[in-house]
Tab-separated table of C-alpha atoms in Angstrom:
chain	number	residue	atom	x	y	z
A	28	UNK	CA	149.796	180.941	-205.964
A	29	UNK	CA	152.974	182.710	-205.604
A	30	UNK	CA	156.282	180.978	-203.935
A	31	UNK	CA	156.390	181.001	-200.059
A	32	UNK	CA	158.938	183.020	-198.169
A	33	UNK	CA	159.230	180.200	-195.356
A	34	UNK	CA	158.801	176.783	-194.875
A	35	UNK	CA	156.433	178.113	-191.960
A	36	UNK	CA	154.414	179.811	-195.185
A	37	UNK	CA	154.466	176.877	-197.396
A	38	UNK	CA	152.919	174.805	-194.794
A	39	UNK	CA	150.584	177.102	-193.805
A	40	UNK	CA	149.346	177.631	-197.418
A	41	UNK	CA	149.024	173.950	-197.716
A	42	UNK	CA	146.670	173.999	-194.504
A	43	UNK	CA	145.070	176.483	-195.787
A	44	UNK	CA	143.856	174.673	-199.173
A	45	UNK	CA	143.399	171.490	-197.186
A	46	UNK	CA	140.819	173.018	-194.933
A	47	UNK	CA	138.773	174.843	-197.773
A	48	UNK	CA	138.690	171.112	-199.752
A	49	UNK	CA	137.335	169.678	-195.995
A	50	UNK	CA	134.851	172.446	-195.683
A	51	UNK	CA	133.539	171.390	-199.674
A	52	UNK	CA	133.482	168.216	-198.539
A	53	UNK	CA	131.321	168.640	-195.490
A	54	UNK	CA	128.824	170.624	-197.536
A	55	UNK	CA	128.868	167.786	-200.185
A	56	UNK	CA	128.327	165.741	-197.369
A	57	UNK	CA	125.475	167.472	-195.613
A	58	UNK	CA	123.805	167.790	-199.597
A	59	UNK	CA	123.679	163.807	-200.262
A	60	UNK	CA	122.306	163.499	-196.276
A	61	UNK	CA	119.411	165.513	-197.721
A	62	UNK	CA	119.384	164.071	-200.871
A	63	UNK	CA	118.869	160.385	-198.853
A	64	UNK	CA	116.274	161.716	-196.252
A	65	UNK	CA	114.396	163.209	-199.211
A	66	UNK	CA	114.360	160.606	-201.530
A	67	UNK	CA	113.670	157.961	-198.380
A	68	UNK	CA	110.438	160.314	-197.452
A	69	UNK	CA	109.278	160.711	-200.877
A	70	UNK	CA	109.488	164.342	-201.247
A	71	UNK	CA	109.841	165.536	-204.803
A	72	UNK	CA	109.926	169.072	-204.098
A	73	UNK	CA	113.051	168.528	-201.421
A	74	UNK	CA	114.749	166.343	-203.933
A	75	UNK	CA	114.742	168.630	-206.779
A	76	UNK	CA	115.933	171.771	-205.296
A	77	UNK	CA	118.882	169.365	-203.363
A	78	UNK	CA	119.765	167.883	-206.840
A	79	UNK	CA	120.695	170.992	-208.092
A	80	UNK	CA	122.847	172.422	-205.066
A	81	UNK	CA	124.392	169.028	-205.514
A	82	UNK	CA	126.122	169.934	-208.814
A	83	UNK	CA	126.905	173.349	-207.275
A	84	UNK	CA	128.910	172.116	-204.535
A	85	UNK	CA	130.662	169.259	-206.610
A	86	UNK	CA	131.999	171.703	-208.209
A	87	UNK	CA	133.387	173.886	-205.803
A	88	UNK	CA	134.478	170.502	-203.999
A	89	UNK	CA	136.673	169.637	-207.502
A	90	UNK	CA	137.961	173.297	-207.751
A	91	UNK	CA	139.209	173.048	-203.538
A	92	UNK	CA	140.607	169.331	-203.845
A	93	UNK	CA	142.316	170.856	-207.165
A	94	UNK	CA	143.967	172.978	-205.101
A	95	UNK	CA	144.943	171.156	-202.042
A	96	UNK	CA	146.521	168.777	-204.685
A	97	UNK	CA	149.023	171.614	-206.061
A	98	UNK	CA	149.600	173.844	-203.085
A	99	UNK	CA	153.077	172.574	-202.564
A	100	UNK	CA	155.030	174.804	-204.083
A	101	UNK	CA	158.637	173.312	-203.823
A	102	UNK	CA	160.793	171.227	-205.788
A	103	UNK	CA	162.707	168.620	-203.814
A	104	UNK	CA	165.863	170.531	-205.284
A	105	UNK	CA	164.255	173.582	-203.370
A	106	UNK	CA	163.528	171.684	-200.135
A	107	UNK	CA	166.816	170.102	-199.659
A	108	UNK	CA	168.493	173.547	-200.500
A	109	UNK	CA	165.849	175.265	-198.021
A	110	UNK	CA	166.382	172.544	-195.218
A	111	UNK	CA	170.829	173.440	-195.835
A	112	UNK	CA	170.903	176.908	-195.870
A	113	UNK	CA	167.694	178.579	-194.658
A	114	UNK	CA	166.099	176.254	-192.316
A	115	UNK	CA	167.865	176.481	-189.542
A	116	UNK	CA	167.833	180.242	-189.067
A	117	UNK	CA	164.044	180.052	-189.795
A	118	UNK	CA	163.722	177.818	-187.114
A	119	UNK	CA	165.570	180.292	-184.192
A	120	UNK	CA	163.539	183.040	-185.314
A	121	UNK	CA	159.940	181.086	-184.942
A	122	UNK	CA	161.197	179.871	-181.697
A	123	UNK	CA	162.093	183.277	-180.532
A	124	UNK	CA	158.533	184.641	-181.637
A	125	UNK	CA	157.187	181.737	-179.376
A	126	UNK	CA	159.299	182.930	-176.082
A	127	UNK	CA	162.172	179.397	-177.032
A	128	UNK	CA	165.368	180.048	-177.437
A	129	UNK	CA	167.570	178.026	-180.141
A	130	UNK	CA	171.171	178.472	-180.191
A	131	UNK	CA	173.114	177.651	-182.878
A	132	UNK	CA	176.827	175.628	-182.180
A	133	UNK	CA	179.223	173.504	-183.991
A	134	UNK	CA	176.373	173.264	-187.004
A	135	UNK	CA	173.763	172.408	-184.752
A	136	UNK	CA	171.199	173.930	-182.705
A	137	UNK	CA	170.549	173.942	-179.061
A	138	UNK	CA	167.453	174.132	-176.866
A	139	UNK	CA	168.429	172.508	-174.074
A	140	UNK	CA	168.510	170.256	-172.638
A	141	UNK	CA	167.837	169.301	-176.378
A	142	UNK	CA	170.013	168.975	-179.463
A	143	UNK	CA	168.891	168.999	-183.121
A	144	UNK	CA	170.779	168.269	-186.157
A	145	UNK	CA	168.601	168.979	-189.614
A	146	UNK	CA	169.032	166.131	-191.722
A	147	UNK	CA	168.342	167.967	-194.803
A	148	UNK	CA	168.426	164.949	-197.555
A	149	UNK	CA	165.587	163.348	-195.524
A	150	UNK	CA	163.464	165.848	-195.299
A	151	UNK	CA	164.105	165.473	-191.103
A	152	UNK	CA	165.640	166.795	-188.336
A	153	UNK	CA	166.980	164.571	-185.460
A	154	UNK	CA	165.870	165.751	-181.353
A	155	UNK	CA	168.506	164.008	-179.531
A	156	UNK	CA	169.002	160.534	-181.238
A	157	UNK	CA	165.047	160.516	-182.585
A	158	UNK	CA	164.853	160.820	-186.228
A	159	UNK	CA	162.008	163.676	-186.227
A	160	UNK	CA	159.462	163.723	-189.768
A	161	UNK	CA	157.519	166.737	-188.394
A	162	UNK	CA	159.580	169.812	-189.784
A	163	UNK	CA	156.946	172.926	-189.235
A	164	UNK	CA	159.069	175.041	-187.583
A	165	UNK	CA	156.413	176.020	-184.850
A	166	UNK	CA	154.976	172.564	-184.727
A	167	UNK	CA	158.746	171.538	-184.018
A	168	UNK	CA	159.098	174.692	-181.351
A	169	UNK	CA	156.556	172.849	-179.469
A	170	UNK	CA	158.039	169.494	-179.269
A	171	UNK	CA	161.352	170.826	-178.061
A	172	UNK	CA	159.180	173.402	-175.401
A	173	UNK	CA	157.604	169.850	-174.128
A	174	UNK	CA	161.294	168.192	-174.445
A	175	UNK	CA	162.004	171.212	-172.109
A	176	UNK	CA	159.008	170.675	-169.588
A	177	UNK	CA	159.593	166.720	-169.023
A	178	UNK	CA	161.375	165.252	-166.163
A	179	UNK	CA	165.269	164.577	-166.671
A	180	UNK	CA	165.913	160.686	-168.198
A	181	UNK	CA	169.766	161.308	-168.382
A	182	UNK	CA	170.998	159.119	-165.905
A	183	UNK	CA	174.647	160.690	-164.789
A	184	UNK	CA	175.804	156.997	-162.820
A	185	UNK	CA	176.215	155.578	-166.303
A	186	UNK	CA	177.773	157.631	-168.101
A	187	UNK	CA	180.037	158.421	-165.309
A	188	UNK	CA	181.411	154.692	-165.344
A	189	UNK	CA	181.658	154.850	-168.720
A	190	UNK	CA	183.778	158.034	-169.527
A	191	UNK	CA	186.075	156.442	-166.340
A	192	UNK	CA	186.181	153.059	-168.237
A	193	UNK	CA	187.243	154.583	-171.125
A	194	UNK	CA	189.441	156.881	-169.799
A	195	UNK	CA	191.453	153.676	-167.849
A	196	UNK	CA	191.419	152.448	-170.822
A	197	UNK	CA	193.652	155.229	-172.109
A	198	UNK	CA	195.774	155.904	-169.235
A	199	UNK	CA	196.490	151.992	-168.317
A	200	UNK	CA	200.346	150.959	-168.597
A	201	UNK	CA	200.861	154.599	-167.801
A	202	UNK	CA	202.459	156.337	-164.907
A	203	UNK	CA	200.124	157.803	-162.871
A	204	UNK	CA	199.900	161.029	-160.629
A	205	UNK	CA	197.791	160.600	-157.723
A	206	UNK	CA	195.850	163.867	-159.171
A	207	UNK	CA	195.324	161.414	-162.435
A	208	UNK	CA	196.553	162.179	-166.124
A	209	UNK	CA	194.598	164.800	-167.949
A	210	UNK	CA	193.760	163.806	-170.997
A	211	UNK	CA	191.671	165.424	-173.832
A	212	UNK	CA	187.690	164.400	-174.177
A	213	UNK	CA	188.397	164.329	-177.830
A	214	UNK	CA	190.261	161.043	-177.144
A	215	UNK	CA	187.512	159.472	-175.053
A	216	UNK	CA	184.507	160.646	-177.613
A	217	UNK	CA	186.248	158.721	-180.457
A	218	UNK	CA	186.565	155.506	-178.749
A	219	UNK	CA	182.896	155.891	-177.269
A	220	UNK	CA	182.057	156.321	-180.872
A	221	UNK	CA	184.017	154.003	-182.909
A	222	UNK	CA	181.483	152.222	-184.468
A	223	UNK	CA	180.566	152.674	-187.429
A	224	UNK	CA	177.648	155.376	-187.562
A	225	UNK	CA	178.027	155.642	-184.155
A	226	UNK	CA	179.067	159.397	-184.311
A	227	UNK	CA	175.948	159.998	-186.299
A	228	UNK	CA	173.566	159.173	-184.058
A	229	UNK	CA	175.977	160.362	-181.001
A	230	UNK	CA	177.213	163.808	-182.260
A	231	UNK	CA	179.947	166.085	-180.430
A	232	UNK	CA	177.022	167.912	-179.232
A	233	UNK	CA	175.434	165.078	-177.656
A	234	UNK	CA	178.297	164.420	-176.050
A	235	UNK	CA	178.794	167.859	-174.835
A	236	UNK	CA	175.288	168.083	-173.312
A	237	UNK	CA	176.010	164.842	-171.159
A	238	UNK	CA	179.266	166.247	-170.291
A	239	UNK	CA	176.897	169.253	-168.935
A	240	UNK	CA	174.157	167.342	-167.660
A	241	UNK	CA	176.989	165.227	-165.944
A	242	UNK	CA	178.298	168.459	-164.054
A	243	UNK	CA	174.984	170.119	-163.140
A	244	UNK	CA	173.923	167.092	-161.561
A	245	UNK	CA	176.947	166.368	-158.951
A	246	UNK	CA	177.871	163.391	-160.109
A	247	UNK	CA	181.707	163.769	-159.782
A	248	UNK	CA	182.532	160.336	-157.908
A	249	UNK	CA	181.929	156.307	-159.040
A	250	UNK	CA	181.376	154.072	-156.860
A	251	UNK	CA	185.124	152.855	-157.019
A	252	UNK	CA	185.933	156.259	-155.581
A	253	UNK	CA	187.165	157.692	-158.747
A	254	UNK	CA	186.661	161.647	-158.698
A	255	UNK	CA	186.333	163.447	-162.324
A	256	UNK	CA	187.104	166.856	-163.346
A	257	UNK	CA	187.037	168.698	-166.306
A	258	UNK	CA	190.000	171.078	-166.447
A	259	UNK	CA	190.265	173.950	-168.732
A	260	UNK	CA	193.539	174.500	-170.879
A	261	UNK	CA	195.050	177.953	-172.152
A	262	UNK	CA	194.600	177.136	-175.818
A	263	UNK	CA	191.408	175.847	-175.499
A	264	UNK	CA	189.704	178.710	-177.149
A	265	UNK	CA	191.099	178.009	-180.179
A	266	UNK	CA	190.984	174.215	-180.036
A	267	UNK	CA	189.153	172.077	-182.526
A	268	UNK	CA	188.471	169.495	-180.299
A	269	UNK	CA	186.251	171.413	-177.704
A	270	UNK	CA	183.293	170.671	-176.589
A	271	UNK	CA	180.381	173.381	-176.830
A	272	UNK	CA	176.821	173.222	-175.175
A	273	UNK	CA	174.446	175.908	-174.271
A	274	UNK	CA	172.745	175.576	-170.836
A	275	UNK	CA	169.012	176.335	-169.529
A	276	UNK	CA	170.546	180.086	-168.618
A	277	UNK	CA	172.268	180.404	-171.928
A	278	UNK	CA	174.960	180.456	-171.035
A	279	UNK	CA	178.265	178.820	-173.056
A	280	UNK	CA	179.980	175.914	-171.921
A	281	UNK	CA	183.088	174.496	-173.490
A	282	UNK	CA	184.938	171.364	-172.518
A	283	UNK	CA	188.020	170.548	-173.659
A	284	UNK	CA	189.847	167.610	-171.073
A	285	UNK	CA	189.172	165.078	-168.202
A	286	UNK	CA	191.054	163.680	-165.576
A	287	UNK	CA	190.171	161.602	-162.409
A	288	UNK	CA	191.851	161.475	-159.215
A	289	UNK	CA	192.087	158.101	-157.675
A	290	UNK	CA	191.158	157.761	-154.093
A	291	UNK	CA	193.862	157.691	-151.503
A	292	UNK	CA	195.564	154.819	-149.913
């Protein structure tokens, strides 16, 4: 068996050697059923010519299990190097073939409203903040085309209070314009993320796709009165510490700062 092109290949090939051992099996299977019935109705004739298909098929049944057993062609030096450099691009171009579109950002990918990081030394990718085992590229189209097709769970009143908690945090002991202090989301990701691993399982991409899901939903006001916006800056472009997501239309977003205005009087 020669080496496979794609991970999409290699577990195709395995598939492919798993169902030939389960059609052996069967056949084995449906042998020893005759094998029983004839031996239980006492004919000799029956027996005899089963017996010898028997040893037939056990054969065939060794040579398929055989190999199912060594159709995985890659190393774990291979898989970890596949999963780092080729994986991801794989991935896009199944998804495309399949009618998904995967973007890639900021070293990860984006289907919204989904985000998926490859965690290469694991053998895993991560959808969101679920550690993901299942790494066929079109088995893993699927799950983000049904991430796609399920209702909305982000909850915008939340996160709201929380990026305005944070961001009084910041500006407290600080004169204020009535139009509020802009400060950058850079700032108010690393405190929502100081603990430790908590920017692992909470990436800037996360982030950005709440930041997005927070604006497409019309959430701009808490319940204090507090009204956010998200202005843009003239060296954002170049900026490190913006925020990228891709939405439903494909189209880029970038974030950069926050500010809220207090509510008059």
């Amino acid at each position: 068996m020669t080496q496979p092109e794609s991970l999409e290949q290699a577990f195709a090939d395995v598939e492919q050697e798993a169902s030939s051992a389960l059609d052996s099996t069967k056949k084995l299977q449906g042998l020893l059923r005759q094998l029983h019935k004839s031996s239980r109705e006492g004919n000799v004739a029956a027996l005899k010519r089963v017996q010898g298909r028997l040893r037939e098929a056990s054969t065939e049944l060794t040579r398929a299990v055989e190999g199912a057993a060594g159709s995985w062609l890659l190393g774990d030096e291979e898989e970890v190097g596949y999963l780092r450099e080729g994986y991801a691009a794989e991935l896009i171009r199944v998804a495309a073939e399949q009618g998904l579109e995967i973007h890639e950002t900021d070293g990860q990918l984006i289907s919204h409203p989904s985000t998926v990081r490859i965690l290469a030394g694991d053998r895993a990718v991560r959808i969101d903040r679920k550690k993901v085992s299942t790494i066929r590229p079109s088995h893993l189209v699927e799950l983000l085309r049904k991430n796609q097709n399920r209702p909305a769970r982000f909850r915008p009143e939340p996160f709201l209070k929380a990026l305005h908690e944070v961001y009084t945090a910041l500006t407290s002991g600080t004169q204020t314009p009535p139009g509020g202090v802009v400060i950058p989301l850079d700032r108010i990701y690393r405190l929502l993320t100081s603990l430790p691993g908590s920017q692992r399982d909470y990436s800037r991409t996360d982030f950005a796709r709440d930041l997005y899901q927070l604006e497409t939903a019309g959430a701009t006001t808490t319940k204090a009165g507090a009204r956010v916006f998200f202005p843009s800056s003239t060296g954002a472009r170049s900026a490190r510490n913006l925020f990228t997501f891709v939405g439903g239309d494909g189209r880029e977003v970038k974030y950069f700062a926050i500010r809220f205005e207090q509510p008059a009087g």
